[in-house]
Every structure is written in C-alpha cells, then in structure tokens.
Coordinates of C-alpha atoms and ligand atoms in Angstrom, one line a residue:
M1182 CA -65.7 57.8 -99.5
K1183 CA -62.9 59.8 -98.4
E1184 CA -62.9 60.0 -94.4
P1185 CA -60.9 62.5 -92.6
F1186 CA -58.7 61.6 -89.8
V1187 CA -60.3 64.1 -87.7
T1188 CA -63.8 64.2 -86.3
L1189 CA -66.2 67.0 -85.6
E1190 CA -65.8 66.5 -81.7
Q1191 CA -62.0 66.6 -82.1
V1192 CA -61.9 69.9 -83.9
R1193 CA -64.5 71.3 -81.5
E1194 CA -61.8 70.3 -78.7
I1195 CA -58.9 71.9 -80.7
V1196 CA -60.5 75.1 -81.5
K1197 CA -60.4 75.9 -78.1
T1198 CA -56.6 76.6 -78.2
H1199 CA -55.9 76.6 -81.8
P1200 CA -58.4 78.5 -83.9
T1201 CA -59.0 77.9 -87.6
P1202 CA -57.5 77.8 -90.3
F1203 CA -54.9 75.1 -89.2
H1204 CA -53.2 72.0 -90.9
L1205 CA -53.4 69.1 -89.0
Y1206 CA -51.2 65.5 -89.6
D1207 CA -51.5 62.4 -88.5
E1208 CA -48.1 61.0 -86.7
T1209 CA -49.4 57.3 -86.8
A1210 CA -50.5 57.4 -90.8
I1211 CA -46.9 59.0 -91.5
R1212 CA -45.0 56.3 -89.4
E1213 CA -47.0 53.6 -91.1
N1214 CA -46.5 54.8 -94.4
V1215 CA -43.0 55.2 -94.1
R1216 CA -42.4 51.6 -93.0
R1217 CA -44.6 50.6 -95.9
L1218 CA -42.0 52.2 -98.0
R1219 CA -39.0 50.6 -96.4
A1220 CA -40.7 47.2 -96.5
A1221 CA -41.6 47.8 -100.4
F1222 CA -37.6 48.1 -100.9
A1223 CA -36.2 46.1 -97.9
W1224 CA -34.8 43.9 -101.1
N1225 CA -32.2 46.8 -101.6
P1226 CA -29.8 46.8 -98.3
G1227 CA -28.8 50.4 -99.7
F1228 CA -32.1 51.7 -99.6
K1229 CA -32.7 55.2 -98.5
E1230 CA -35.7 57.6 -98.6
Y1231 CA -34.4 61.6 -98.7
F1232 CA -37.9 63.3 -97.9
A1233 CA -38.3 66.4 -100.2
V1234 CA -38.3 69.1 -97.5
K1235 CA -40.5 71.6 -99.7
A1236 CA -43.1 69.5 -99.5
T1237 CA -43.4 69.9 -95.9
P1238 CA -40.4 72.0 -94.5
T1239 CA -41.6 71.6 -90.9
P1240 CA -39.3 70.5 -88.0
G1241 CA -41.7 68.2 -86.2
I1242 CA -42.6 66.5 -89.6
L1243 CA -38.8 66.2 -90.5
K1244 CA -38.1 64.7 -87.1
I1245 CA -40.8 62.0 -87.5
L1246 CA -39.7 61.2 -90.7
H1247 CA -35.6 60.9 -89.5
E1248 CA -36.7 58.7 -86.6
E1249 CA -38.1 56.4 -89.4
G1250 CA -34.9 56.5 -91.4
C1251 CA -35.5 59.1 -93.8
G1252 CA -32.5 61.7 -95.0
V1253 CA -33.8 65.1 -96.7
D1254 CA -33.6 66.1 -100.2
C1255 CA -33.0 70.1 -100.0
A1256 CA -32.8 72.3 -103.0
S1257 CA -31.8 75.8 -101.4
L1258 CA -29.5 77.3 -98.9
T1259 CA -32.6 77.8 -96.4
E1260 CA -33.6 74.0 -96.7
L1261 CA -29.9 73.1 -96.3
L1262 CA -29.8 75.4 -92.8
L1263 CA -33.0 73.8 -91.6
A1264 CA -31.8 70.3 -92.1
E1265 CA -28.3 71.5 -90.1
R1266 CA -30.6 72.6 -87.4
L1267 CA -32.3 69.5 -87.1
G1268 CA -28.9 67.8 -86.9
I1269 CA -29.6 65.9 -90.4
V1270 CA -26.1 66.5 -92.0
G1271 CA -23.8 64.4 -94.3
E1272 CA -25.0 61.9 -96.4
E1273 CA -28.5 62.3 -94.9
I1274 CA -28.8 65.2 -97.3
M1275 CA -29.3 64.8 -100.7
F1276 CA -28.8 68.5 -102.4
S1277 CA -31.2 68.3 -105.6
S1278 CA -30.8 71.8 -107.1
N1279 CA -30.7 73.5 -110.1
V1280 CA -29.7 77.0 -111.1
T1281 CA -27.5 76.8 -107.7
P1282 CA -26.0 79.9 -106.2
A1283 CA -22.2 79.1 -105.5
E1284 CA -22.9 79.6 -101.4
E1285 CA -25.4 77.0 -101.8
F1286 CA -22.9 74.6 -103.5
V1287 CA -20.3 75.7 -100.5
K1288 CA -23.0 75.1 -97.9
A1289 CA -23.9 71.7 -99.3
R1290 CA -20.0 70.6 -99.4
E1291 CA -19.6 72.2 -95.7
L1292 CA -22.6 69.6 -94.4
G1293 CA -21.0 66.8 -96.3
A1294 CA -24.1 66.5 -98.2
I1295 CA -24.5 64.4 -101.5
I1296 CA -24.4 67.0 -104.5
N1297 CA -26.7 66.4 -107.2
L1298 CA -25.7 68.0 -110.2
D1299 CA -28.3 69.7 -112.7
D1300 CA -25.9 70.5 -115.6
L1301 CA -23.1 69.6 -117.2
S1302 CA -21.6 73.4 -116.7
H1303 CA -21.8 72.8 -113.2
V1304 CA -19.0 70.5 -112.9
D1305 CA -16.4 73.2 -113.5
F1306 CA -18.6 75.5 -111.4
L1307 CA -18.7 73.1 -108.3
A1308 CA -15.0 72.2 -108.9
E1309 CA -14.1 76.3 -108.7
T1310 CA -16.4 77.3 -105.8
A1311 CA -16.8 74.5 -103.4
G1312 CA -14.5 71.6 -104.8
I1313 CA -15.5 68.1 -106.2
P1314 CA -16.6 65.7 -103.6
E1315 CA -15.9 61.8 -103.8
K1316 CA -19.3 60.6 -104.2
I1317 CA -21.6 62.7 -106.5
S1318 CA -24.5 62.6 -108.7
C1319 CA -25.8 63.9 -111.9
R1320 CA -29.3 64.3 -112.9
Y1321 CA -30.4 63.1 -116.2
N1322 CA -33.2 64.5 -118.9
P1323 CA -34.2 61.7 -121.5
G1324 CA -35.8 64.6 -123.7
G1325 CA -39.0 63.8 -125.5
V1326 CA -42.1 62.8 -124.0
F1327 CA -42.6 60.3 -121.1
A1328 CA -45.2 57.9 -121.7
L1329 CA -46.7 54.7 -120.1
D1330 CA -49.0 52.6 -122.2
N1331 CA -49.2 55.1 -124.6
E1332 CA -50.4 57.6 -122.2
I1333 CA -48.4 60.7 -122.1
M1334 CA -47.0 61.4 -118.5
D1335 CA -45.0 64.2 -118.7
N1336 CA -42.8 66.1 -121.2
P1337 CA -39.1 65.9 -120.1
G1338 CA -37.9 67.5 -123.4
D1339 CA -39.6 70.8 -122.2
A1340 CA -38.3 70.8 -118.7
K1341 CA -35.3 72.6 -117.6
Y1342 CA -33.8 70.0 -115.7
G1343 CA -31.0 67.3 -116.0
M1344 CA -28.4 66.4 -118.7
T1345 CA -28.5 64.4 -121.8
A1346 CA -26.9 61.0 -122.0
E1347 CA -24.1 62.3 -123.8
Q1348 CA -23.6 65.1 -121.2
M1349 CA -24.1 62.6 -118.1
A1350 CA -20.9 60.5 -119.7
E1351 CA -19.1 63.7 -120.3
A1352 CA -19.9 64.9 -116.8
Y1353 CA -18.6 61.7 -115.4
T1354 CA -15.4 61.4 -117.0
K1355 CA -14.5 65.3 -116.0
L1356 CA -15.7 64.5 -112.4
M1357 CA -13.2 61.4 -112.5
A1358 CA -10.6 63.7 -113.6
Y1359 CA -11.3 66.1 -110.4
G1360 CA -11.0 63.0 -108.3
A1361 CA -14.6 61.8 -107.8
K1362 CA -14.9 58.2 -107.3
E1363 CA -18.2 56.9 -106.7
F1364 CA -21.4 58.3 -108.8
G1365 CA -25.2 58.5 -108.7
I1366 CA -27.9 59.0 -111.2
H1367 CA -31.0 61.0 -110.9
A1368 CA -34.0 61.6 -112.7
F1369 CA -37.6 63.0 -112.2
L1370 CA -39.9 62.4 -115.1
A1371 CA -43.4 62.9 -113.9
S1372 CA -45.2 64.6 -111.1
N1373 CA -48.3 62.9 -108.8
T1374 CA -48.5 59.6 -110.9
I1375 CA -51.0 57.5 -109.8
K1376 CA -49.9 54.4 -111.7
D1377 CA -47.7 51.5 -109.9
D1378 CA -45.7 51.5 -113.3
Y1379 CA -44.1 54.8 -113.0
Y1380 CA -41.2 54.0 -110.6
P1381 CA -40.7 50.7 -112.4
A1382 CA -40.4 52.4 -115.9
L1383 CA -37.9 55.1 -114.6
A1384 CA -36.0 52.6 -113.1
A1385 CA -35.4 50.6 -116.0
I1386 CA -34.5 53.8 -118.0
L1387 CA -31.7 54.8 -115.7
F1388 CA -30.7 51.0 -114.7
E1389 CA -29.9 51.1 -118.6
L1390 CA -28.1 54.2 -118.7
A1391 CA -26.0 53.2 -115.6
V1392 CA -24.7 49.9 -117.5
D1393 CA -24.2 52.1 -120.6
L1394 CA -22.1 55.1 -118.3
H1395 CA -20.5 52.6 -116.6
K1396 CA -19.1 50.8 -119.9
K1397 CA -18.3 54.1 -121.3
T1398 CA -16.6 55.8 -119.0
G1399 CA -15.7 53.0 -116.2
A1400 CA -17.2 55.0 -113.5
K1401 CA -18.7 53.2 -110.7
I1402 CA -22.4 53.7 -109.7
G1403 CA -23.0 53.7 -106.5
F1404 CA -26.6 54.8 -106.5
I1405 CA -29.8 55.2 -108.6
N1406 CA -32.0 58.0 -107.2
L1407 CA -35.8 57.5 -108.6
S1408 CA -36.5 60.9 -107.1
G1409 CA -40.3 62.0 -106.4
G1410 CA -43.5 61.6 -108.4
I1411 CA -45.3 58.9 -107.0
G1412 CA -48.8 60.4 -106.5
I1413 CA -51.8 60.3 -104.0
P1414 CA -55.3 59.7 -105.0
H1415 CA -57.2 63.0 -104.6
K1416 CA -60.5 62.1 -105.9
P1417 CA -62.7 59.6 -104.1
D1418 CA -63.1 57.2 -107.4
E1419 CA -59.1 57.4 -107.4
R1420 CA -57.2 54.2 -106.4
G1421 CA -54.0 54.9 -104.6
N1422 CA -50.8 53.4 -105.5
D1423 CA -49.5 50.2 -104.0
I1424 CA -45.9 50.6 -102.6
A1425 CA -45.4 47.1 -102.3
V1426 CA -46.3 46.4 -106.1
I1427 CA -43.9 49.6 -106.9
G1428 CA -41.3 47.9 -104.6
A1429 CA -41.4 44.7 -106.6
G1430 CA -41.7 46.4 -110.3
V1431 CA -38.1 48.1 -109.5
R1432 CA -36.6 44.8 -108.3
A1433 CA -37.7 42.7 -111.3
A1434 CA -36.0 45.9 -113.5
Y1435 CA -32.8 45.6 -111.1
E1436 CA -32.7 41.7 -111.5
R1437 CA -33.2 42.3 -115.3
I1438 CA -30.6 45.1 -116.2
L1439 CA -28.6 45.8 -113.5
V1440 CA -27.5 42.1 -111.8
P1441 CA -26.6 40.6 -114.8
A1442 CA -24.1 43.7 -115.6
G1443 CA -22.7 42.8 -112.6
M1444 CA -23.9 45.7 -111.0
G1445 CA -26.2 44.1 -108.1
D1446 CA -24.6 46.4 -105.1
V1447 CA -26.0 49.8 -106.7
A1448 CA -28.4 51.4 -103.8
I1449 CA -31.8 52.5 -104.7
Y1450 CA -32.8 56.1 -103.5
T1451 CA -35.7 58.1 -103.4
E1452 CA -36.5 61.6 -102.9
L1453 CA -40.5 61.3 -102.3
G1454 CA -42.4 64.2 -100.9
R1455 CA -46.3 64.0 -102.2
F1456 CA -46.5 60.1 -101.6
M1457 CA -44.9 60.7 -97.8
L1458 CA -47.1 63.3 -96.4
G1459 CA -49.9 64.2 -98.9
P1460 CA -52.7 62.0 -97.3
Y1461 CA -51.8 62.7 -94.1
G1462 CA -52.4 66.4 -93.6
C1463 CA -55.2 68.0 -94.0
L1464 CA -56.3 71.8 -93.9
V1465 CA -59.3 72.9 -91.3
S1466 CA -61.5 75.8 -91.9
R1467 CA -64.5 77.4 -90.8
V1468 CA -67.2 78.5 -92.7
L1469 CA -67.7 82.5 -92.3
H1470 CA -70.4 83.6 -94.6
K1471 CA -72.7 82.6 -97.3
K1472 CA -73.5 84.3 -100.4
D1473 CA -76.5 83.9 -103.0
I1474 CA -75.8 85.8 -106.4
Y1475 CA -75.5 84.1 -109.8
K1476 CA -74.0 81.5 -107.7
Q1477 CA -74.0 80.0 -104.3
Y1478 CA -70.7 80.6 -102.4
V1479 CA -69.4 79.7 -99.0
G1480 CA -66.8 81.7 -98.0
L1481 CA -64.3 80.3 -95.4
D1482 CA -61.6 82.0 -92.9
A1483 CA -59.0 79.6 -94.7
C1484 CA -57.8 81.2 -98.3
A1485 CA -55.2 80.4 -101.1
A1486 CA -52.6 81.9 -98.8
N1487 CA -53.1 78.9 -96.8
L1488 CA -53.6 76.1 -99.6
M1489 CA -52.6 77.5 -103.2
R1490 CA -52.8 74.4 -105.3
P1491 CA -56.5 74.8 -106.2
A1492 CA -55.8 78.6 -107.3
L1493 CA -52.5 77.6 -109.1
Y1494 CA -53.2 74.1 -110.7
G1495 CA -56.9 74.0 -110.6
S1496 CA -56.4 70.9 -108.3
Y1497 CA -59.1 69.1 -106.7
H1498 CA -58.9 68.9 -102.8
H1499 CA -61.5 66.7 -101.4
I1500 CA -63.9 68.7 -98.8
T1501 CA -65.7 67.0 -95.9
V1502 CA -68.2 69.1 -94.1
L1503 CA -67.5 67.9 -90.3
G1504 CA -70.6 66.3 -88.8
K1505 CA -72.3 66.0 -92.0
E1506 CA -70.5 63.1 -93.8
D1507 CA -73.8 60.9 -94.2
A1508 CA -75.9 64.0 -95.1
P1509 CA -77.0 64.0 -99.3
L1510 CA -74.3 66.1 -101.2
D1511 CA -77.7 68.0 -102.7
H1512 CA -76.4 71.6 -102.8
V1513 CA -73.6 72.8 -105.2
Y1514 CA -71.2 75.8 -104.0
D1515 CA -68.4 77.9 -104.9
V1516 CA -66.1 77.2 -101.9
T1517 CA -63.8 80.5 -101.5
G1518 CA -61.4 82.3 -99.7
S1519 CA -61.2 86.4 -98.9
L1520 CA -58.6 87.2 -101.3
C1521 CA -59.1 90.2 -103.4
E1522 CA -58.4 87.5 -106.5
N1523 CA -61.2 85.8 -108.1
N1524 CA -59.3 82.5 -108.4
D1525 CA -59.5 82.3 -104.6
K1526 CA -61.4 79.4 -104.8
F1527 CA -61.1 76.0 -103.3
A1528 CA -63.8 74.2 -105.2
I1529 CA -66.1 75.1 -108.1
D1530 CA -69.5 73.8 -108.3
R1531 CA -68.9 71.0 -106.0
S1532 CA -71.7 69.0 -104.4
L1533 CA -71.9 69.3 -100.8
P1534 CA -74.3 68.9 -98.0
E1535 CA -76.1 72.1 -96.9
I1536 CA -73.6 74.4 -95.4
A1537 CA -74.5 76.3 -92.7
I1538 CA -72.2 79.6 -91.0
G1539 CA -70.1 77.8 -88.4
D1540 CA -69.8 74.5 -90.0
Y1541 CA -66.1 73.3 -90.1
V1542 CA -64.6 72.0 -93.4
V1543 CA -61.7 69.5 -94.0
F1544 CA -59.8 69.8 -97.1
H1545 CA -57.9 66.4 -97.5
D1546 CA -54.5 65.8 -98.8
T1547 CA -52.7 68.8 -97.8
G1548 CA -49.9 67.3 -96.2
A1549 CA -47.6 68.2 -98.9
H1550 CA -47.1 71.0 -101.2
G1551 CA -49.8 72.7 -98.8
H1552 CA -48.7 74.8 -96.1
A1553 CA -45.3 75.0 -97.7
M1554 CA -46.7 77.1 -100.7
G1555 CA -48.3 79.4 -98.5
Y1556 CA -47.8 83.1 -99.0
T1557 CA -49.2 86.4 -97.6
Y1558 CA -50.9 88.1 -100.6
N1559 CA -53.6 90.8 -99.0
G1560 CA -51.7 90.6 -95.7
K1561 CA -53.4 87.0 -95.2
L1562 CA -51.1 85.3 -92.8
R1563 CA -50.2 81.5 -92.5
S1564 CA -51.5 79.5 -90.3
A1565 CA -50.8 77.3 -87.6
E1566 CA -49.5 73.3 -88.2
L1567 CA -50.6 70.8 -85.7
L1568 CA -49.7 67.4 -84.9
L1569 CA -52.4 64.6 -84.2
A1570 CA -49.8 62.5 -82.1
A1571 CA -49.8 58.8 -81.5
D1572 CA -51.0 59.3 -78.4
G1573 CA -54.2 61.2 -79.4
S1574 CA -52.7 64.8 -78.0
I1575 CA -52.4 67.7 -80.1
E1576 CA -48.9 69.2 -80.6
L1577 CA -48.1 72.6 -82.0
L1578 CA -45.4 72.2 -84.8
R1579 CA -45.7 76.2 -85.8
R1580 CA -47.4 78.8 -84.7
A1581 CA -49.7 80.9 -86.8
E1582 CA -48.2 84.1 -88.2
T1583 CA -48.9 87.4 -86.6
P1584 CA -49.1 91.1 -88.1
E1585 CA -45.6 91.6 -86.5
D1586 CA -44.3 88.6 -88.8
Y1587 CA -45.8 90.2 -91.7
F1588 CA -44.3 94.1 -90.5
A1589 CA -40.7 92.1 -89.6
T1590 CA -39.1 92.7 -92.9
M1591 CA -40.5 96.2 -93.7
I1592 CA -38.8 99.5 -93.0
F1593 CA -41.0 101.9 -91.6
Ligands
PLP2058 C1 -40.4 68.2 -106.0 C2 -39.4 67.3 -106.0 C3 -39.7 66.2 -105.3 C4 -40.7 65.6 -104.5 O1 -41.7 65.5 -105.5 P1 -43.3 64.5 -104.8 O2 -44.0 65.2 -106.5 O3 -43.5 65.4 -103.9 O4 -43.0 63.3 -105.0 C5 -38.3 65.2 -105.4 N1 -37.3 65.8 -106.1 C6 -37.0 66.7 -106.5 C7 -35.8 67.2 -107.0 C8 -38.1 67.9 -106.4 O5 -38.1 68.9 -107.0

C-alpha cells in the first residue's frame, strides 16, 4: 500500500486558495530524509550531498536542503545563477556539466564552484576560457555494461559522459601542469537503482581508480563523487533503498581499498536528485471528464506538461483517488491529460476504484524530475508548487504560470 501524505480534507482546504493541478511537497519528510542520508555517511568527515538542482529547481526546496547541509549540483548557466540568487556559492556548488559553453565555465569560476570536467578536451578549453582552479574533478566512464549480480543495470559504453581511465590520468597530469593541486573523481553509471549495492559497487570501482590514478600521476585525490542514481520505489510492491545499508556498504569498500592505500582522508560526495525529493512530492489533479468508447477514460485537469515521465519513459506513477483509499480497485481506466497527443496518458489500463467527475487524484513520487520537466506544449501552462510546511500550513513556493508568462517571449 502506498499512502499519500495529503488527505481529501486537506486538499479540499487547499483548493480554496490554490486550484488544481499543483505539485505539493512534504517539508518534514524532506528534512528527515536528508538527516538519514547524513547519518548513513557520518563515518566520513568530509561527506557532502550536492543536490541535483535539475530534479527540483525550486528555491523553497533548495533552501530547505541547504539548511540541512546540502550544496547544489548545477549543469547550466541558469542553474548557476539560481544558486547564486539563493546565496549558495563557492564550494557549495558542484558544476557537473557536459558539452559546456565557455560562458558557463566562466560563471562557475566566478562563483568559486567545484568544476567537474566531462572530457579530456575540456582541460585546455577551461584553461583558455576561465583558467584552471586548484581543486577540480574529472568524470569517469568505464565503458562496457554495468552489471550487479549478473543483472545489467545500464550501458556506460553507450553514454556520452565522462572519460576513459587513460584519459583521466592524462587529464590529471595536464591539470597539475596548469597548477591544479587537489582532485576529485565522479561517475554516474546507473539511474533509479533500487538495489542497496549500486553505490557500494560504484564506490569500489572509483576507489580502485583513485588508488591507481594517485600512483600513476601523484595527484592528491581529495574527494570521490558518487553522483546520483539511488532510486525510489514507484510501485506499491517495490522495496525502497535502505540508505543506512548503502552508507555501510560504501564504508566497507572505503576501508578495504582506500584506507590501506594511505588514502583514508578522501571525502565522499553525492549528487542525489530523485532519492532526495522523489517520494516527498506529489501531483494533485481533479477529474474533469469521463469517457466511454473502446476503452474507459478518465480525463484530468493535469496533463503531461505537469508530469512528463509517463509519456516520455512509460514510467509508473502510483495513483490514489482521495477519499477512496479503501475502495476496491474494480475498474480499469486510462488516465489522461488534455494534450492533443495520444501519449498524454498518466496510466494505461490501471485498476482503480470507480471514479466520479470531481474526484481528486494524487500522483505519487513526483517530487523529483516532475514539475521540473514541465513544458508548455499546446499552450498548457506549468502548475503551482506548494509546500506542506512542518507546522501543517500551506506555503506557495512557485505560482502557476499565466498566459502572460507564455506570451512574454513572443513578438507580436
Ligand atoms: C541527473 C543527475 C544527477 C541526479 O540524478 P538522480 O537520478 O536524480 O539521482 C546527479 N548528477 C548528475 C551529473 C546528473 O546529471
């Protein structure tokens, strides 16, 4: 059973001032989750989470995470400017970009961000455009397939990111010649993993690479960035990750590989997005229409512009019909939005309780890569984002877009 963190009574109250659709976030749960993460890595004195801003680029959310000790992971000029506006600067920013324009490196340097280079050719590019900082990171791609217990998790050999091991060594040597003094290693090998052994396996690969790079180049490795990829359970029968087990698994690899190599002072960084926010946000929408043709359709006031993942990836987002939590799931519906696109379906052949026009539905696990992926196709506008604050009140984090916002870039 997946239970929403909001009730029908609460939604009826909220819609008096904030009409549906809207994204809602749970402040208490967000804070508790950061504290669990930090406890899991408390054994590593330098540990820091750099929240992947792209997942939820919402100031009210970034402030909560920053208060809990998180930095930000940015990958574009606008994300850097957002961090700056929030007063999150210097080494609180990890700039993990790729195909990076010169002006973005310049801004990252100006802010004192830690730069994570995606390619060997970016060493000279950065030297020429913005200069080489003393502390810098390089992104690794081991190639091939990445498997855990014989199960293929992802295909790094097909991914555009990172450098080969040989290129990492060459990059470090060149960077040292340019004056760099402290190095990081970054890799992101699999997305939305719901196995506790992803991070420990990735850590072991990066720790061994660190020992090797230190031996080959003499570079001082200051930190290892395990990046994102820890997933969340989307389906009711999926088990969530246990962050304490993950932290202990990374620690075991650290003590097995880094400590004996005299590298027991390396800091662990993470750049989690989905794990930090996914379960603690939901999309609330209202049923506008029902339709009975060759299939049964339920039409909502939200559409793929508010939550793109089902249309884009076929992702499962669990649906709760508020007030009907205990009703039998004895109807089968396609749950759709209003875009003139037949893939604007939040769910296909989903078993749900009998739905009536006016019902409120909650899409679970939309806190990361949800509102952020929104777009304005068909002139559909992005919704508001609200916070269920720790004191139970509702706070507006971002207003809904208006037609004037849509027209703002147009030349009439
Ligand atoms: C998207 C991204 C993340 C976050 O990924 P999640 O799957 O949300 O944890 C972290 N680092 C980089 C470089 C990314 O591109």
